[in-house]
PDB file of C-alpha atoms in Angstrom:
ATOM      1  CA  UNK O   1     -15.396  -5.467   0.972  1.00 87.00           C
ATOM      2  CA  UNK O   2     -12.782  -2.910   1.106  1.00 94.00           C
ATOM      3  CA  UNK O   3     -12.849   0.096  -0.925  1.00 97.00           C
ATOM      4  CA  UNK O   4      -9.521   2.717  -1.034  1.00 97.00           C
ATOM      5  CA  UNK O   5      -9.801   6.544  -2.460  1.00 98.00           C
ATOM      6  CA  UNK O   6      -6.716   8.185  -2.717  1.00 98.00           C
ATOM      7  CA  UNK O   7      -5.790  11.348  -2.311  1.00 98.00           C
ATOM      8  CA  UNK O   8      -2.667  14.739  -2.448  1.00 98.00           C
ATOM      9  CA  UNK O   9      -1.251  13.944  -5.234  1.00 98.00           C
ATOM     10  CA  UNK O  10      -0.247  16.821  -7.090  1.00 98.00           C
ATOM     11  CA  UNK O  11       2.766  18.739  -9.284  1.00 98.00           C
ATOM     12  CA  UNK O  12       5.460  19.604  -7.069  1.00 98.00           C
ATOM     13  CA  UNK O  13       8.820  21.302  -8.148  1.00 97.00           C
ATOM     14  CA  UNK O  14      12.072  19.042  -7.088  1.00 97.00           C
ATOM     15  CA  UNK O  15      13.096  18.906  -3.613  1.00 97.00           C
ATOM     16  CA  UNK O  16       9.477  19.761  -2.515  1.00 97.00           C
ATOM     17  CA  UNK O  17       6.890  17.271  -0.244  1.00 98.00           C
ATOM     18  CA  UNK O  18       4.247  15.860  -0.843  1.00 98.00           C
ATOM     19  CA  UNK O  19       1.094  13.913   1.788  1.00 98.00           C
ATOM     20  CA  UNK O  20      -0.766  11.454   0.001  1.00 98.00           C
ATOM     21  CA  UNK O  21      -3.841  10.016   2.122  1.00 98.00           C
ATOM     22  CA  UNK O  22      -5.814   6.573   1.585  1.00 98.00           C
ATOM     23  CA  UNK O  23      -8.619   6.414   2.769  1.00 97.00           C
ATOM     24  CA  UNK O  24     -10.439   2.954   3.938  1.00 96.00           C
ATOM     25  CA  UNK O  25     -14.336   2.172   3.612  1.00 95.00           C
ATOM     26  CA  UNK O  26     -15.846  -1.130   4.173  1.00 92.00           C
ATOM     27  CA  UNK O  27     -15.891  -3.945   6.465  1.00 84.00           C
ATOM     28  CA  UNK O  28     -13.519  -3.605   9.651  1.00 85.00           C
ATOM     29  CA  UNK O  29     -10.588  -6.689   9.477  1.00 88.00           C
ATOM     30  CA  UNK O  30      -8.460  -7.614  12.558  1.00 87.00           C
ATOM     31  CA  UNK O  31      -5.699  -8.407  10.955  1.00 93.00           C
ATOM     32  CA  UNK O  32      -4.422  -6.431   7.970  1.00 94.00           C
ATOM     33  CA  UNK O  33      -1.409  -5.018   5.675  1.00 96.00           C
ATOM     34  CA  UNK O  34      -2.226  -1.453   3.742  1.00 97.00           C
ATOM     35  CA  UNK O  35       0.909  -0.873   1.273  1.00 98.00           C
ATOM     36  CA  UNK O  36       1.384   2.451  -0.561  1.00 98.00           C
ATOM     37  CA  UNK O  37       2.926   1.305  -4.612  1.00 98.00           C
ATOM     38  CA  UNK O  38       3.729   3.136  -7.074  1.00 98.00           C
ATOM     39  CA  UNK O  39       4.603   3.245 -11.022  1.00 98.00           C
ATOM     40  CA  UNK O  40       6.918   5.095 -12.858  1.00 97.00           C
ATOM     41  CA  UNK O  41       6.095   5.680 -16.242  1.00 96.00           C
ATOM     42  CA  UNK O  42       7.422   2.886 -18.173  1.00 96.00           C
ATOM     43  CA  UNK O  43       8.202   0.571 -15.595  1.00 97.00           C
ATOM     44  CA  UNK O  44       5.993  -1.866 -13.175  1.00 97.00           C
ATOM     45  CA  UNK O  45       4.482  -0.846 -10.199  1.00 97.00           C
ATOM     46  CA  UNK O  46       6.854  -1.368  -7.661  1.00 97.00           C
ATOM     47  CA  UNK O  47       6.782  -0.983  -3.623  1.00 98.00           C
ATOM     48  CA  UNK O  48       6.912   1.757  -1.711  1.00 98.00           C
ATOM     49  CA  UNK O  49       5.819   0.896   1.560  1.00 98.00           C
ATOM     50  CA  UNK O  50       4.056  -1.232   4.133  1.00 98.00           C
ATOM     51  CA  UNK O  51       2.356  -1.091   7.441  1.00 97.00           C
ATOM     52  CA  UNK O  52       0.267  -3.790   9.565  1.00 95.00           C
ATOM     53  CA  UNK O  53      -1.910  -3.775  12.134  1.00 94.00           C
ATOM     54  CA  UNK O  54       0.075  -5.277  14.269  1.00 94.00           C
ATOM     55  CA  UNK O  55       2.621  -1.519  13.348  1.00 94.00           C
ATOM     56  CA  UNK O  56       5.340  -3.494  11.615  1.00 96.00           C
ATOM     57  CA  UNK O  57       6.887  -1.036   8.453  1.00 97.00           C
ATOM     58  CA  UNK O  58       8.900  -1.728   6.222  1.00 97.00           C
ATOM     59  CA  UNK O  59       9.966   0.744   3.065  1.00 98.00           C
ATOM     60  CA  UNK O  60      11.616   0.043  -0.071  1.00 97.00           C
ATOM     61  CA  UNK O  61      15.251   0.570  -0.534  1.00 97.00           C
ATOM     62  CA  UNK O  62      14.652   4.046  -2.275  1.00 96.00           C
ATOM     63  CA  UNK O  63      12.375   4.892  -0.120  1.00 97.00           C
ATOM     64  CA  UNK O  64      14.192   5.033   3.431  1.00 97.00           C
ATOM     65  CA  UNK O  65      14.909   8.778   5.077  1.00 96.00           C
ATOM     66  CA  UNK O  66      12.179  10.114   2.183  1.00 97.00           C
ATOM     67  CA  UNK O  67       9.140   8.759   2.679  1.00 98.00           C
ATOM     68  CA  UNK O  68       6.684   7.803   6.099  1.00 98.00           C
ATOM     69  CA  UNK O  69       4.087   5.740   5.957  1.00 98.00           C
ATOM     70  CA  UNK O  70       1.355   6.077   8.775  1.00 97.00           C
ATOM     71  CA  UNK O  71      -1.856   5.171   9.760  1.00 96.00           C
ATOM     72  CA  UNK O  72      -4.712   6.867  11.601  1.00 95.00           C
ATOM     73  CA  UNK O  73      -6.911   3.953  12.881  1.00 91.00           C
ATOM     74  CA  UNK O  74      -9.709   6.000  14.329  1.00 93.00           C
ATOM     75  CA  UNK O  75     -10.195   7.510  10.652  1.00 94.00           C
ATOM     76  CA  UNK O  76      -9.444   4.789   8.800  1.00 95.00           C
ATOM     77  CA  UNK O  77      -6.592   6.464   6.914  1.00 97.00           C
ATOM     78  CA  UNK O  78      -2.939   5.172   5.742  1.00 97.00           C
ATOM     79  CA  UNK O  79      -0.519   8.549   4.627  1.00 98.00           C
ATOM     80  CA  UNK O  80       2.593   8.659   2.812  1.00 98.00           C
ATOM     81  CA  UNK O  81       4.475  11.685   3.914  1.00 98.00           C
ATOM     82  CA  UNK O  82       7.100  12.095   0.875  1.00 98.00           C
ATOM     83  CA  UNK O  83      10.617  14.547   0.967  1.00 97.00           C
ATOM     84  CA  UNK O  84      13.187  15.555  -1.289  1.00 97.00           C
ATOM     85  CA  UNK O  85      11.078  14.726  -3.841  1.00 98.00           C
ATOM     86  CA  UNK O  86      13.178  14.525  -7.600  1.00 97.00           C
ATOM     87  CA  UNK O  87      11.664  14.099 -11.237  1.00 96.00           C
ATOM     88  CA  UNK O  88      12.524  10.269 -10.357  1.00 96.00           C
ATOM     89  CA  UNK O  89       9.761   9.699  -8.268  1.00 97.00           C
ATOM     90  CA  UNK O  90       7.088  10.958 -11.148  1.00 98.00           C
ATOM     91  CA  UNK O  91       4.215   8.464 -11.418  1.00 98.00           C
ATOM     92  CA  UNK O  92       0.975   6.826 -10.131  1.00 98.00           C
ATOM     93  CA  UNK O  93       0.478   5.878  -6.578  1.00 98.00           C
ATOM     94  CA  UNK O  94      -1.400   3.234  -5.620  1.00 98.00           C
ATOM     95  CA  UNK O  95      -3.028   2.112  -1.954  1.00 98.00           C
ATOM     96  CA  UNK O  96      -3.455  -1.449  -1.916  1.00 98.00           C
ATOM     97  CA  UNK O  97      -4.792  -3.876   1.429  1.00 97.00           C
ATOM     98  CA  UNK O  98      -4.318  -7.253   1.988  1.00 95.00           C
ATOM     99  CA  UNK O  99      -7.288  -8.302   4.616  1.00 93.00           C
ATOM    100  CA  UNK O 100      -7.501 -11.005   6.738  1.00 90.00           C
ATOM    101  CA  UNK O 101     -10.085 -12.217   9.980  1.00 88.00           C
ATOM    102  CA  UNK O 102      -6.310 -14.217  10.924  1.00 89.00           C
ATOM    103  CA  UNK O 103      -3.878 -12.584  13.304  1.00 90.00           C
ATOM    104  CA  UNK O 104      -0.504 -11.884  12.432  1.00 92.00           C
ATOM    105  CA  UNK O 105       1.499 -15.196  13.169  1.00 90.00           C
ATOM    106  CA  UNK O 106       1.972 -18.651  11.869  1.00 89.00           C
ATOM    107  CA  UNK O 107      -1.248 -18.473  10.181  1.00 89.00           C
ATOM    108  CA  UNK O 108      -1.345 -15.443   8.555  1.00 89.00           C
ATOM    109  CA  UNK O 109       2.205 -14.003   7.113  1.00 87.00           C
ATOM    110  CA  UNK O 110       1.093 -10.016   6.239  1.00 89.00           C
ATOM    111  CA  UNK O 111       2.260  -8.294   2.709  1.00 92.00           C
ATOM    112  CA  UNK O 112       2.538 -10.738   0.601  1.00 91.00           C
ATOM    113  CA  UNK O 113      -1.106 -10.732  -1.473  1.00 91.00           C
ATOM    114  CA  UNK O 114      -2.802  -7.425  -1.857  1.00 95.00           C
ATOM    115  CA  UNK O 115      -6.284  -7.828  -3.286  1.00 94.00           C
ATOM    116  CA  UNK O 116      -7.712  -4.414  -2.661  1.00 96.00           C
ATOM    117  CA  UNK O 117      -6.463  -1.532  -4.851  1.00 98.00           C
ATOM    118  CA  UNK O 118      -7.338   2.545  -5.320  1.00 98.00           C
ATOM    119  CA  UNK O 119      -7.353   4.395  -8.165  1.00 97.00           C
ATOM    120  CA  UNK O 120      -4.088   5.882  -7.621  1.00 98.00           C
ATOM    121  CA  UNK O 121      -3.390   9.552  -7.953  1.00 98.00           C
ATOM    122  CA  UNK O 122      -1.206  11.439  -9.814  1.00 98.00           C
ATOM    123  CA  UNK O 123       2.174  12.585  -8.555  1.00 98.00           C
ATOM    124  CA  UNK O 124       4.446  14.790 -10.523  1.00 98.00           C
ATOM    125  CA  UNK O 125       8.135  16.677  -9.282  1.00 98.00           C
ATOM    126  CA  UNK O 126       9.348  18.934 -12.232  1.00 96.00           C
ATOM    127  CA  UNK O 127      12.885  20.120 -12.599  1.00 88.00           C
TER     128      UNK O 127
END
């Protein structure tokens, strides 16, 4: 079992920055994919960025150049540094995890099925 707890959501002015953090609790798996998702008002949840246990990082197009995902294995946290925030970034941000005891490779393709989710943290950007 894995438990995720997000923090760092806040209200900021347009153009500002925020750093979200996701603390990971529970069993430590050898392979995983951690992700940040967001749900904007009236829209479906969308992926923001992912990072896996091999250190591979993928950003959704809107996040490239503005957001940075990182992990600290010692602290068991996954952070999302967000910059140049706009009102269109307002929404609930969620941390998600996919875990496996199989190494990433032919028998485990990461970032395809997130089963653990945090409660979310609210980001509000005002213009």
